[in-house]
Amino acid sequence: MSSSAGARGQAIRPAFKHSEAFSSQIVTDNQAETDRYWNAIVNNGGTESACGWCKDRWGLSWQITPRTLLDATTDPDRAAAKRAFGAMMKMKKIDIAAIEAARRGTARA
């Protein structure tokens, strides 16, 4: 409890912790933009996770998603989409060139 007369205050603590149940997605147009957002979060106290996911220093989850990845994983050529998805599953930060190569079927094993 606090008063305007300067009496002792009581700290307010959140009644919940952040979880992956709530997250934000940033859709990017190129690798430079993907790198910029990823690095801004991870290099400022955040942590990397898998498949384009990371957490900021406050524990909020972010998915940094290049449009190329969205296009590749929804390709009407289901084999191409599956290759792109498989490539993404091996990544932390998304590598657009590797996603495109997987989509084309030219990725190195």
Backbone as JSON Lines, residues from 0, in Angstrom:
{"i":0,"aa":"M","n":[0.85,-1.17,0.0],"ca":[0.0,0.0,0.0],"c":[0.9,1.24,0.0]}
{"i":1,"aa":"S","n":[0.48,2.27,-0.64],"ca":[1.26,3.49,-0.65],"c":[0.35,4.69,-0.42]}
{"i":2,"aa":"S","n":[0.97,5.77,-0.07],"ca":[0.18,6.99,0.11],"c":[0.94,8.14,-0.52]}
{"i":3,"aa":"S","n":[0.24,9.22,-0.75],"ca":[0.89,10.38,-1.35],"c":[1.79,11.09,-0.35]}
{"i":4,"aa":"A","n":[1.72,10.71,0.92],"ca":[2.55,11.34,1.94],"c":[3.94,10.7,2.0]}
{"i":5,"aa":"G","n":[4.21,9.72,1.14],"ca":[5.54,9.12,1.1],"c":[5.69,7.91,1.99]}
{"i":6,"aa":"A","n":[4.62,7.33,2.46],"ca":[4.7,6.12,3.28],"c":[5.26,4.97,2.43]}
{"i":7,"aa":"R","n":[5.61,3.89,3.14],"ca":[6.17,2.74,2.43],"c":[5.23,2.27,1.32]}
{"i":8,"aa":"G","n":[5.84,1.85,0.2],"ca":[5.07,1.32,-0.91],"c":[5.14,-0.19,-0.95]}
{"i":9,"aa":"Q","n":[4.24,-0.79,-1.67],"ca":[4.23,-2.24,-1.84],"c":[4.52,-2.55,-3.3]}
{"i":10,"aa":"A","n":[5.48,-3.43,-3.52],"ca":[5.81,-3.81,-4.89],"c":[4.7,-4.67,-5.47]}
{"i":11,"aa":"I","n":[4.4,-4.43,-6.71],"ca":[3.4,-5.24,-7.4],"c":[4.15,-6.25,-8.26]}
{"i":12,"aa":"R","n":[3.84,-7.52,-8.04],"ca":[4.49,-8.59,-8.8],"c":[3.46,-9.22,-9.71]}
{"i":13,"aa":"P","n":[3.87,-9.58,-10.93],"ca":[2.9,-10.21,-11.85],"c":[2.44,-11.55,-11.3]}
{"i":14,"aa":"A","n":[1.2,-11.89,-11.58],"ca":[0.62,-13.14,-11.1],"c":[0.84,-14.28,-12.1]}
{"i":15,"aa":"F","n":[1.54,-14.02,-13.19],"ca":[1.76,-15.04,-14.2],"c":[3.15,-14.88,-14.79]}
{"i":16,"aa":"K","n":[3.62,-15.93,-15.45],"ca":[4.89,-15.89,-16.16],"c":[4.6,-16.01,-17.65]}
{"i":17,"aa":"H","n":[5.51,-15.46,-18.47],"ca":[5.35,-15.57,-19.92],"c":[5.53,-17.02,-20.35]}
{"i":18,"aa":"S","n":[4.82,-17.4,-21.4],"ca":[4.99,-18.73,-21.97],"c":[4.79,-18.64,-23.48]}
{"i":19,"aa":"E","n":[5.03,-19.75,-24.15],"ca":[4.84,-19.79,-25.6],"c":[3.36,-19.75,-25.99]}
{"i":20,"aa":"A","n":[2.47,-19.78,-25.01],"ca":[1.04,-19.68,-25.31],"c":[0.71,-18.33,-25.95]}
{"i":21,"aa":"F","n":[1.56,-17.35,-25.71],"ca":[1.41,-16.04,-26.35],"c":[2.74,-15.71,-27.0]}
{"i":22,"aa":"S","n":[2.7,-15.35,-28.27],"ca":[3.92,-14.97,-28.97],"c":[3.58,-13.97,-30.06]}
{"i":23,"aa":"S","n":[4.61,-13.38,-30.62],"ca":[4.45,-12.44,-31.72],"c":[5.25,-12.94,-32.91]}
{"i":24,"aa":"Q","n":[4.77,-12.63,-34.09],"ca":[5.46,-13.01,-35.32],"c":[5.83,-11.75,-36.07]}
{"i":25,"aa":"I","n":[7.07,-11.73,-36.58],"ca":[7.52,-10.66,-37.44],"c":[7.81,-11.29,-38.79]}
{"i":26,"aa":"V","n":[7.09,-10.84,-39.82],"ca":[7.31,-11.35,-41.17],"c":[8.29,-10.41,-41.87]}
{"i":27,"aa":"T","n":[9.37,-11.0,-42.4],"ca":[10.44,-10.21,-43.0],"c":[10.51,-10.44,-44.51]}
{"i":28,"aa":"D","n":[11.11,-9.48,-45.21],"ca":[11.17,-9.52,-46.68],"c":[12.49,-10.04,-47.23]}
{"i":29,"aa":"N","n":[13.54,-10.09,-46.41],"ca":[14.84,-10.54,-46.91],"c":[15.72,-10.97,-45.74]}
{"i":30,"aa":"Q","n":[16.9,-11.49,-46.06],"ca":[17.79,-12.0,-45.01],"c":[18.31,-10.88,-44.12]}
{"i":31,"aa":"A","n":[18.59,-9.72,-44.7],"ca":[19.09,-8.6,-43.89],"c":[18.06,-8.2,-42.83]}
{"i":32,"aa":"E","n":[16.8,-8.15,-43.21],"ca":[15.76,-7.79,-42.26],"c":[15.58,-8.9,-41.21]}
{"i":33,"aa":"T","n":[15.64,-10.15,-41.65],"ca":[15.56,-11.29,-40.73],"c":[16.69,-11.21,-39.71]}
{"i":34,"aa":"D","n":[17.91,-10.98,-40.2],"ca":[19.07,-10.88,-39.32],"c":[18.94,-9.71,-38.35]}
{"i":35,"aa":"R","n":[18.44,-8.58,-38.82],"ca":[18.32,-7.38,-37.98],"c":[17.39,-7.63,-36.8]}
{"i":36,"aa":"Y","n":[16.21,-8.17,-37.07],"ca":[15.27,-8.44,-35.97],"c":[15.8,-9.52,-35.04]}
{"i":37,"aa":"W","n":[16.32,-10.61,-35.62],"ca":[16.85,-11.72,-34.82],"c":[17.96,-11.22,-33.89]}
{"i":38,"aa":"N","n":[18.91,-10.51,-34.47],"ca":[20.05,-10.02,-33.69],"c":[19.62,-9.01,-32.63]}
{"i":39,"aa":"A","n":[18.64,-8.18,-32.94],"ca":[18.16,-7.2,-31.97],"c":[17.58,-7.89,-30.73]}
{"i":40,"aa":"I","n":[16.92,-9.01,-30.93],"ca":[16.34,-9.74,-29.8],"c":[17.39,-10.58,-29.09]}
{"i":41,"aa":"V","n":[18.09,-11.42,-29.84],"ca":[19.03,-12.37,-29.24],"c":[20.24,-11.68,-28.63]}
{"i":42,"aa":"N","n":[20.77,-10.67,-29.3],"ca":[21.99,-10.01,-28.81],"c":[21.74,-9.0,-27.7]}
{"i":43,"aa":"N","n":[20.5,-8.83,-27.31],"ca":[20.16,-7.91,-26.21],"c":[19.54,-8.66,-25.04]}
{"i":44,"aa":"G","n":[20.13,-9.82,-24.74],"ca":[19.68,-10.58,-23.57],"c":[18.68,-11.67,-23.88]}
{"i":45,"aa":"G","n":[18.38,-11.88,-25.16],"ca":[17.43,-12.92,-25.54],"c":[18.11,-14.26,-25.74]}
{"i":46,"aa":"T","n":[17.31,-15.25,-26.14],"ca":[17.84,-16.59,-26.39],"c":[17.28,-17.14,-27.69]}
{"i":47,"aa":"E","n":[18.11,-17.93,-28.37],"ca":[17.69,-18.59,-29.6],"c":[16.88,-19.83,-29.27]}
{"i":48,"aa":"S","n":[15.98,-20.16,-30.17],"ca":[15.28,-21.43,-30.1],"c":[15.27,-22.0,-31.51]}
{"i":49,"aa":"A","n":[14.42,-22.94,-31.78],"ca":[14.4,-23.62,-33.07],"c":[13.39,-22.99,-34.03]}
{"i":50,"aa":"C","n":[13.63,-23.22,-35.32],"ca":[12.65,-22.91,-36.38],"c":[12.25,-21.44,-36.47]}
{"i":51,"aa":"G","n":[13.19,-20.53,-36.23],"ca":[12.89,-19.11,-36.33],"c":[12.34,-18.49,-35.06]}
{"i":52,"aa":"W","n":[12.29,-19.25,-33.98],"ca":[11.78,-18.74,-32.71],"c":[12.93,-18.25,-31.83]}
{"i":53,"aa":"C","n":[12.66,-17.2,-31.07],"ca":[13.59,-16.71,-30.05],"c":[12.78,-16.05,-28.95]}
{"i":54,"aa":"K","n":[13.43,-15.82,-27.82],"ca":[12.8,-15.12,-26.7],"c":[13.6,-13.88,-26.4]}
{"i":55,"aa":"D","n":[12.9,-12.8,-26.07],"ca":[13.59,-11.58,-25.69],"c":[13.99,-11.66,-24.21]}
{"i":56,"aa":"R","n":[14.65,-10.63,-23.73],"ca":[15.17,-10.66,-22.36],"c":[14.08,-10.68,-21.3]}
{"i":57,"aa":"W","n":[12.85,-10.4,-21.67],"ca":[11.74,-10.44,-20.72],"c":[10.98,-11.77,-20.79]}
{"i":58,"aa":"G","n":[11.43,-12.66,-21.7],"ca":[10.79,-13.96,-21.81],"c":[9.66,-14.05,-22.82]}
{"i":59,"aa":"L","n":[9.43,-12.97,-23.57],"ca":[8.4,-13.01,-24.61],"c":[8.93,-13.76,-25.83]}
{"i":60,"aa":"S","n":[8.1,-14.59,-26.42],"ca":[8.5,-15.39,-27.58],"c":[8.18,-14.65,-28.88]}
{"i":61,"aa":"W","n":[9.13,-14.74,-29.81],"ca":[9.01,-14.11,-31.12],"c":[9.33,-15.15,-32.19]}
{"i":62,"aa":"Q","n":[8.6,-15.1,-33.29],"ca":[8.96,-15.92,-34.45],"c":[9.31,-14.96,-35.57]}
{"i":63,"aa":"I","n":[10.56,-15.02,-36.0],"ca":[11.05,-14.17,-37.08],"c":[10.91,-15.0,-38.36]}
{"i":64,"aa":"T","n":[9.94,-14.64,-39.21],"ca":[9.52,-15.48,-40.32],"c":[9.68,-14.78,-41.66]}
{"i":65,"aa":"P","n":[10.67,-15.18,-42.47],"ca":[10.78,-14.61,-43.81],"c":[9.59,-15.02,-44.69]}
{"i":66,"aa":"R","n":[9.1,-14.1,-45.52],"ca":[8.03,-14.43,-46.47],"c":[8.41,-15.63,-47.33]}
{"i":67,"aa":"T","n":[9.7,-15.74,-47.64],"ca":[10.18,-16.86,-48.43],"c":[9.83,-18.19,-47.76]}
{"i":68,"aa":"L","n":[9.96,-18.26,-46.46],"ca":[9.62,-19.48,-45.73],"c":[8.12,-19.77,-45.84]}
{"i":69,"aa":"L","n":[7.3,-18.76,-45.67],"ca":[5.85,-18.95,-45.79],"c":[5.48,-19.44,-47.19]}
{"i":70,"aa":"D","n":[6.08,-18.82,-48.2],"ca":[5.81,-19.23,-49.59],"c":[6.27,-20.66,-49.83]}
{"i":71,"aa":"A","n":[7.43,-21.01,-49.31],"ca":[8.0,-22.34,-49.55],"c":[7.19,-23.43,-48.87]}
{"i":72,"aa":"T","n":[6.76,-23.19,-47.65],"ca":[6.04,-24.24,-46.91],"c":[4.58,-24.37,-47.34]}
{"i":73,"aa":"T","n":[4.11,-23.43,-48.15],"ca":[2.75,-23.52,-48.7],"c":[2.77,-23.74,-50.21]}
{"i":74,"aa":"D","n":[3.93,-24.12,-50.74],"ca":[4.08,-24.39,-52.17],"c":[3.08,-25.47,-52.59]}
{"i":75,"aa":"P","n":[2.36,-25.28,-53.7],"ca":[1.44,-26.33,-54.18],"c":[2.17,-27.64,-54.51]}
{"i":76,"aa":"D","n":[3.45,-27.53,-54.83],"ca":[4.28,-28.72,-55.02],"c":[4.61,-29.24,-53.63]}
{"i":77,"aa":"R","n":[3.87,-30.23,-53.18],"ca":[4.0,-30.7,-51.8],"c":[5.38,-31.25,-51.49]}
{"i":78,"aa":"A","n":[6.08,-31.81,-52.49],"ca":[7.44,-32.3,-52.25],"c":[8.37,-31.13,-51.95]}
{"i":79,"aa":"A","n":[8.21,-30.04,-52.7],"ca":[9.03,-28.84,-52.46],"c":[8.74,-28.27,-51.08]}
{"i":80,"aa":"A","n":[7.45,-28.21,-50.71],"ca":[7.06,-27.69,-49.39],"c":[7.65,-28.56,-48.28]}
{"i":81,"aa":"K","n":[7.63,-29.86,-48.48],"ca":[8.17,-30.77,-47.47],"c":[9.67,-30.59,-47.32]}
{"i":82,"aa":"R","n":[10.38,-30.4,-48.42],"ca":[11.84,-30.16,-48.35],"c":[12.13,-28.87,-47.6]}
{"i":83,"aa":"A","n":[11.38,-27.82,-47.9],"ca":[11.58,-26.53,-47.23],"c":[11.29,-26.65,-45.73]}
{"i":84,"aa":"F","n":[10.22,-27.35,-45.4],"ca":[9.87,-27.54,-44.0],"c":[10.96,-28.32,-43.28]}
{"i":85,"aa":"G","n":[11.46,-29.37,-43.92],"ca":[12.53,-30.17,-43.33],"c":[13.78,-29.34,-43.08]}
{"i":86,"aa":"A","n":[14.11,-28.46,-44.02],"ca":[15.28,-27.58,-43.85],"c":[15.06,-26.64,-42.67]}
{"i":87,"aa":"M","n":[13.86,-26.08,-42.56],"ca":[13.55,-25.17,-41.45],"c":[13.7,-25.86,-40.1]}
{"i":88,"aa":"M","n":[13.31,-27.11,-40.03],"ca":[13.35,-27.84,-38.76],"c":[14.76,-28.0,-38.21]}
{"i":89,"aa":"K","n":[15.77,-27.83,-39.06],"ca":[17.17,-27.95,-38.63],"c":[17.78,-26.61,-38.24]}
{"i":90,"aa":"M","n":[17.03,-25.54,-38.39],"ca":[17.56,-24.18,-38.19],"c":[17.13,-23.58,-36.86]}
{"i":91,"aa":"K","n":[17.9,-22.6,-36.43],"ca":[17.47,-21.68,-35.38],"c":[16.98,-20.44,-36.14]}
{"i":92,"aa":"K","n":[17.89,-19.5,-36.44],"ca":[17.51,-18.38,-37.29],"c":[17.32,-18.92,-38.71]}
{"i":93,"aa":"I","n":[16.29,-18.45,-39.41],"ca":[16.0,-18.94,-40.75],"c":[17.0,-18.38,-41.75]}
{"i":94,"aa":"D","n":[17.56,-19.29,-42.54],"ca":[18.5,-18.98,-43.61],"c":[17.73,-19.07,-44.92]}
{"i":95,"aa":"I","n":[17.4,-17.92,-45.49],"ca":[16.56,-17.86,-46.69],"c":[17.19,-18.62,-47.86]}
{"i":96,"aa":"A","n":[18.48,-18.47,-48.08],"ca":[19.14,-19.17,-49.19],"c":[19.0,-20.69,-49.04]}
{"i":97,"aa":"A","n":[19.13,-21.19,-47.81],"ca":[19.0,-22.63,-47.57],"c":[17.55,-23.09,-47.78]}
{"i":98,"aa":"I","n":[16.59,-22.28,-47.4],"ca":[15.18,-22.61,-47.62],"c":[14.9,-22.67,-49.12]}
{"i":99,"aa":"E","n":[15.39,-21.68,-49.87],"ca":[15.18,-21.66,-51.32],"c":[15.84,-22.87,-51.99]}
{"i":100,"aa":"A","n":[17.04,-23.22,-51.55],"ca":[17.73,-24.38,-52.13],"c":[16.97,-25.67,-51.82]}
{"i":101,"aa":"A","n":[16.47,-25.8,-50.62],"ca":[15.68,-26.98,-50.26],"c":[14.41,-27.05,-51.09]}
{"i":102,"aa":"R","n":[13.78,-25.93,-51.28],"ca":[12.55,-25.87,-52.08],"c":[12.83,-26.35,-53.51]}
{"i":103,"aa":"R","n":[13.95,-25.91,-54.07],"ca":[14.32,-26.31,-55.43],"c":[14.82,-27.74,-55.5]}
{"i":104,"aa":"G","n":[15.2,-28.29,-54.36],"ca":[15.76,-29.63,-54.34],"c":[17.25,-29.64,-54.6]}
{"i":105,"aa":"T","n":[17.91,-28.49,-54.38],"ca":[19.35,-28.39,-54.63],"c":[20.15,-28.23,-53.36]}
{"i":106,"aa":"A","n":[19.51,-28.45,-52.22],"ca":[20.21,-28.29,-50.93],"c":[21.23,-29.41,-50.75]}
{"i":107,"aa":"R","n":[22.33,-29.06,-50.1],"ca":[23.35,-30.07,-49.76],"c":[22.86,-30.87,-48.58]}
{"i":108,"aa":"A","n":[23.22,-32.14,-48.55],"ca":[22.79,-33.03,-47.46],"c":[23.53,-32.72,-46.19]}
